[in-house]
Amino acid sequence: MNESILYHPRLISTADDHMHQTRTLLVDDHLLARAGIRALLESLPGYSVVGECADGTEAVTMAKTLSPDLILLDLMMPGLSGIEVARHIRSFNHDTKILMLSVVDRQESAEKALDAGANGYLAKDFIFQELADALSSVRERGHYISPRLQPSPAGSEGADKSSAPALTARQLEILKRVASGMTTKTIARELGISPKTVEFHRSQLMQRVGLRDVAGLTRYALQHALLD
């Protein structure tokens, strides 16, 4: 059954018609999930739903037709997955923001979504404020990752490896290159990942060691002899 729906913008605009509306496309194979998310979106100022569909192939077509500002995209669907849809859309559209929604809250899934071109990743069991924060972050800053996928901050006192918080192999790769002065694009090219994925790992890394800038990461790497 074809569940794609187009909405007439005049029927969904708020009283503040002069305010720019973020034109949003909903993609999820569960009708109730789409209805719930649409209701939440329409309760927020500045968002309008211009279409919805339940199929990945139709999502690509609607993205071409509508050129929405934002797509809320389910990760796991019959046919084309959210990852495949994101890749297809990025082949012809680099401006539309994509927020991936998923019942899977693993870091690996978030990384794959970012590599495919998504701007953000939100676990589906979100509360209303989480959705509002994610939408705002993706719209204004171009990225968002569910807080549960972010490691807890840890102190960085000490001057040897034994006192350093445990880092993943990927975080160590990123740290060494950041401390060596490489740019995000250079790191991405060298590791064969997207710049968004580099930024994701760097953000996690900074939270992990309790630092907020590149200079701090460089000092941290030197203090803990991680550049050997």
mmCIF file of N, CA and C in Angstrom, residues 91-158:
data_model
loop_
_atom_site.group_PDB
_atom_site.id
_atom_site.type_symbol
_atom_site.label_atom_id
_atom_site.label_comp_id
_atom_site.label_asym_id
_atom_site.label_seq_id
_atom_site.Cartn_x
_atom_site.Cartn_y
_atom_site.Cartn_z
ATOM 1 N N SER A 91 23.586 12.300 -2.946
ATOM 2 C CA SER A 91 24.152 12.302 -4.296
ATOM 3 C C SER A 91 23.609 13.455 -5.133
ATOM 4 N N PHE A 92 22.459 14.032 -4.720
ATOM 5 C CA PHE A 92 21.899 15.151 -5.481
ATOM 6 C C PHE A 92 21.510 16.339 -4.610
ATOM 7 N N ASN A 93 21.580 16.203 -3.296
ATOM 8 C CA ASN A 93 21.184 17.296 -2.405
ATOM 9 C C ASN A 93 22.077 17.307 -1.171
ATOM 10 N N HIS A 94 22.842 18.394 -1.004
ATOM 11 C CA HIS A 94 23.735 18.508 0.141
ATOM 12 C C HIS A 94 23.219 19.530 1.164
ATOM 13 N N ASP A 95 22.078 20.151 0.861
ATOM 14 C CA ASP A 95 21.570 21.211 1.732
ATOM 15 C C ASP A 95 20.520 20.732 2.735
ATOM 16 N N THR A 96 19.677 19.797 2.322
ATOM 17 C CA THR A 96 18.638 19.304 3.218
ATOM 18 C C THR A 96 19.261 18.635 4.440
ATOM 19 N N LYS A 97 18.789 18.997 5.621
ATOM 20 C CA LYS A 97 19.267 18.376 6.845
ATOM 21 C C LYS A 97 18.551 17.033 7.037
ATOM 22 N N ILE A 98 19.291 16.020 7.477
ATOM 23 C CA ILE A 98 18.720 14.689 7.699
ATOM 24 C C ILE A 98 18.941 14.285 9.152
ATOM 25 N N LEU A 99 17.850 14.030 9.860
ATOM 26 C CA LEU A 99 17.923 13.520 11.231
ATOM 27 C C LEU A 99 17.459 12.068 11.207
ATOM 28 N N MET A 100 18.377 11.151 11.492
ATOM 29 C CA MET A 100 18.066 9.723 11.483
ATOM 30 C C MET A 100 17.414 9.339 12.808
ATOM 31 N N LEU A 101 16.325 8.591 12.728
ATOM 32 C CA LEU A 101 15.627 8.091 13.911
ATOM 33 C C LEU A 101 15.747 6.577 13.944
ATOM 34 N N SER A 102 16.027 6.019 15.132
ATOM 35 C CA SER A 102 16.214 4.570 15.190
ATOM 36 C C SER A 102 15.945 4.023 16.581
ATOM 37 N N VAL A 103 15.480 2.764 16.621
ATOM 38 C CA VAL A 103 15.342 2.066 17.900
ATOM 39 C C VAL A 103 16.700 1.551 18.361
ATOM 40 N N VAL A 104 17.694 1.596 17.470
ATOM 41 C CA VAL A 104 19.042 1.119 17.788
ATOM 42 C C VAL A 104 19.853 2.284 18.350
ATOM 43 N N ASP A 105 20.386 2.122 19.570
ATOM 44 C CA ASP A 105 21.144 3.218 20.178
ATOM 45 C C ASP A 105 22.619 2.844 20.344
ATOM 46 N N ARG A 106 23.175 2.224 19.291
ATOM 47 C CA ARG A 106 24.596 1.859 19.303
ATOM 48 C C ARG A 106 25.417 2.906 18.565
ATOM 49 N N GLN A 107 26.606 3.141 19.056
ATOM 50 C CA GLN A 107 27.496 4.125 18.445
ATOM 51 C C GLN A 107 27.805 3.766 17.002
ATOM 52 N N GLU A 108 27.970 2.468 16.728
ATOM 53 C CA GLU A 108 28.301 2.040 15.367
ATOM 54 C C GLU A 108 27.213 2.466 14.377
ATOM 55 N N SER A 109 25.957 2.372 14.788
ATOM 56 C CA SER A 109 24.855 2.757 13.913
ATOM 57 C C SER A 109 24.872 4.254 13.651
ATOM 58 N N ALA A 110 25.175 5.031 14.686
ATOM 59 C CA ALA A 110 25.264 6.483 14.525
ATOM 60 C C ALA A 110 26.383 6.842 13.560
ATOM 61 N N GLU A 111 27.514 6.155 13.668
ATOM 62 C CA GLU A 111 28.645 6.415 12.780
ATOM 63 C C GLU A 111 28.264 6.133 11.324
ATOM 64 N N LYS A 112 27.582 5.014 11.093
ATOM 65 C CA LYS A 112 27.179 4.666 9.736
ATOM 66 C C LYS A 112 26.219 5.713 9.165
ATOM 67 N N ALA A 113 25.319 6.205 10.020
ATOM 68 C CA ALA A 113 24.373 7.226 9.580
ATOM 69 C C ALA A 113 25.102 8.509 9.193
ATOM 70 N N LEU A 114 26.076 8.916 10.003
ATOM 71 C CA LEU A 114 26.838 10.120 9.709
ATOM 72 C C LEU A 114 27.661 9.947 8.440
ATOM 73 N N ASP A 115 28.271 8.772 8.281
ATOM 74 C CA ASP A 115 29.062 8.497 7.079
ATOM 75 C C ASP A 115 28.194 8.541 5.817
ATOM 76 N N ALA A 116 26.922 8.164 5.983
ATOM 77 C CA ALA A 116 26.011 8.160 4.827
ATOM 78 C C ALA A 116 25.518 9.557 4.483
ATOM 79 N N GLY A 117 25.769 10.525 5.375
ATOM 80 C CA GLY A 117 25.361 11.899 5.088
ATOM 81 C C GLY A 117 24.334 12.479 6.029
ATOM 82 N N ALA A 118 23.916 11.710 7.047
ATOM 83 C CA ALA A 118 22.967 12.248 8.016
ATOM 84 C C ALA A 118 23.642 13.337 8.855
ATOM 85 N N ASN A 119 22.841 14.296 9.297
ATOM 86 C CA ASN A 119 23.352 15.365 10.153
ATOM 87 C C ASN A 119 23.194 15.038 11.631
ATOM 88 N N GLY A 120 22.309 14.100 11.932
ATOM 89 C CA GLY A 120 22.079 13.772 13.329
ATOM 90 C C GLY A 120 21.490 12.388 13.493
ATOM 91 N N TYR A 121 21.507 11.914 14.739
ATOM 92 C CA TYR A 121 21.034 10.565 15.046
ATOM 93 C C TYR A 121 20.325 10.622 16.394
ATOM 94 N N LEU A 122 19.057 10.225 16.407
ATOM 95 C CA LEU A 122 18.245 10.295 17.617
ATOM 96 C C LEU A 122 17.574 8.962 17.876
ATOM 97 N N ALA A 123 17.756 8.429 19.087
ATOM 98 C CA ALA A 123 17.085 7.184 19.465
ATOM 99 C C ALA A 123 15.583 7.426 19.526
ATOM 100 N N LYS A 124 14.805 6.461 19.070
ATOM 101 C CA LYS A 124 13.368 6.665 18.904
ATOM 102 C C LYS A 124 12.582 6.780 20.211
ATOM 103 N N ASP A 125 13.152 6.316 21.314
ATOM 104 C CA ASP A 125 12.411 6.430 22.570
ATOM 105 C C ASP A 125 12.678 7.778 23.236
ATOM 106 N N PHE A 126 12.801 8.804 22.409
ATOM 107 C CA PHE A 126 13.069 10.147 22.917
ATOM 108 C C PHE A 126 11.859 10.719 23.654
ATOM 109 N N ILE A 127 12.136 11.681 24.533
ATOM 110 C CA ILE A 127 11.067 12.483 25.114
ATOM 111 C C ILE A 127 10.944 13.747 24.264
ATOM 112 N N PHE A 128 9.874 14.485 24.464
ATOM 113 C CA PHE A 128 9.588 15.632 23.611
ATOM 114 C C PHE A 128 10.750 16.628 23.566
ATOM 115 N N GLN A 129 11.349 16.910 24.722
ATOM 116 C CA GLN A 129 12.420 17.901 24.763
ATOM 117 C C GLN A 129 13.639 17.437 23.970
ATOM 118 N N GLU A 130 13.899 16.112 23.973
ATOM 119 C CA GLU A 130 15.015 15.584 23.192
ATOM 120 C C GLU A 130 14.791 15.829 21.701
ATOM 121 N N LEU A 131 13.561 15.620 21.255
ATOM 122 C CA LEU A 131 13.256 15.871 19.846
ATOM 123 C C LEU A 131 13.435 17.346 19.522
ATOM 124 N N ALA A 132 12.934 18.215 20.394
ATOM 125 C CA ALA A 132 13.064 19.655 20.169
ATOM 126 C C ALA A 132 14.534 20.064 20.116
ATOM 127 N N ASP A 133 15.343 19.519 21.031
ATOM 128 C CA ASP A 133 16.782 19.834 21.051
ATOM 129 C C ASP A 133 17.473 19.339 19.783
ATOM 130 N N ALA A 134 17.118 18.118 19.371
ATOM 131 C CA ALA A 134 17.736 17.536 18.181
ATOM 132 C C ALA A 134 17.401 18.357 16.941
ATOM 133 N N LEU A 135 16.134 18.725 16.797
ATOM 134 C CA LEU A 135 15.715 19.518 15.651
ATOM 135 C C LEU A 135 16.430 20.865 15.618
ATOM 136 N N SER A 136 16.501 21.516 16.771
ATOM 137 C CA SER A 136 17.157 22.815 16.858
ATOM 138 C C SER A 136 18.640 22.709 16.514
ATOM 139 N N SER A 137 19.294 21.669 17.039
ATOM 140 C CA SER A 137 20.726 21.500 16.807
ATOM 141 C C SER A 137 21.019 21.207 15.338
ATOM 142 N N VAL A 138 20.235 20.334 14.744
ATOM 143 C CA VAL A 138 20.443 19.993 13.333
ATOM 144 C C VAL A 138 20.172 21.205 12.448
ATOM 145 N N ARG A 139 19.120 21.942 12.769
ATOM 146 C CA ARG A 139 18.752 23.095 11.947
ATOM 147 C C ARG A 139 19.766 24.235 12.076
ATOM 148 N N GLU A 140 20.236 24.486 13.302
ATOM 149 C CA GLU A 140 21.087 25.655 13.538
ATOM 150 C C GLU A 140 22.581 25.349 13.452
ATOM 151 N N ARG A 141 22.983 24.145 13.893
ATOM 152 C CA ARG A 141 24.415 23.833 13.914
ATOM 153 C C ARG A 141 24.811 22.721 12.949
ATOM 154 N N GLY A 142 23.809 22.039 12.405
ATOM 155 C CA GLY A 142 24.104 21.040 11.389
ATOM 156 C C GLY A 142 24.476 19.674 11.913
ATOM 157 N N HIS A 143 24.352 19.430 13.227
ATOM 158 C CA HIS A 143 24.689 18.103 13.747
ATOM 159 C C HIS A 143 24.005 17.860 15.089
ATOM 160 N N TYR A 144 23.780 16.573 15.394
ATOM 161 C CA TYR A 144 23.212 16.179 16.685
ATOM 162 C C TYR A 144 23.420 14.670 16.867
ATOM 163 N N ILE A 145 23.782 14.281 18.091
ATOM 164 C CA ILE A 145 23.889 12.871 18.455
ATOM 165 C C ILE A 145 23.176 12.677 19.786
ATOM 166 N N SER A 146 22.382 11.612 19.903
ATOM 167 C CA SER A 146 21.683 11.333 21.161
ATOM 168 C C SER A 146 22.652 11.363 22.337
ATOM 169 N N PRO A 147 22.276 12.029 23.426
ATOM 170 C CA PRO A 147 23.155 12.113 24.596
ATOM 171 C C PRO A 147 23.609 10.753 25.114
ATOM 172 N N ARG A 148 22.777 9.749 24.985
ATOM 173 C CA ARG A 148 23.139 8.424 25.508
ATOM 174 C C ARG A 148 24.327 7.811 24.764
ATOM 175 N N LEU A 149 24.595 8.321 23.555
ATOM 176 C CA LEU A 149 25.740 7.828 22.795
ATOM 177 C C LEU A 149 27.006 8.614 23.096
ATOM 178 N N GLN A 150 26.876 9.628 23.936
ATOM 179 C CA GLN A 150 28.039 10.416 24.326
ATOM 180 C C GLN A 150 28.597 9.856 25.632
ATOM 181 N N PRO A 151 29.905 9.624 25.715
ATOM 182 C CA PRO A 151 30.492 9.100 26.943
ATOM 183 C C PRO A 151 30.440 10.122 28.064
ATOM 184 N N SER A 152 30.445 9.659 29.303
ATOM 185 C CA SER A 152 30.452 10.555 30.447
ATOM 186 C C SER A 152 31.788 11.261 30.527
ATOM 187 N N PRO A 153 31.775 12.587 30.862
ATOM 188 C CA PRO A 153 33.034 13.307 31.002
ATOM 189 C C PRO A 153 33.886 12.685 32.091
ATOM 190 N N ALA A 154 35.175 12.763 31.895
ATOM 191 C CA ALA A 154 36.088 12.244 32.913
ATOM 192 C C ALA A 154 37.228 13.225 33.087
ATOM 193 N N GLY A 155 37.818 13.237 34.240
ATOM 194 C CA GLY A 155 38.915 14.145 34.507
ATOM 195 C C GLY A 155 40.142 13.728 33.731
ATOM 196 N N SER A 156 41.081 14.669 33.582
ATOM 197 C CA SER A 156 42.280 14.372 32.797
ATOM 198 C C SER A 156 43.538 14.664 33.578
ATOM 199 N N GLU A 157 43.466 14.598 34.919
ATOM 200 C CA GLU A 157 44.655 14.837 35.699
ATOM 201 C C GLU A 157 45.644 13.697 35.527
ATOM 202 N N GLY A 158 46.889 13.991 35.814
ATOM 203 C CA GLY A 158 47.911 12.959 35.728
ATOM 204 C C GLY A 158 48.764 13.148 34.507
#
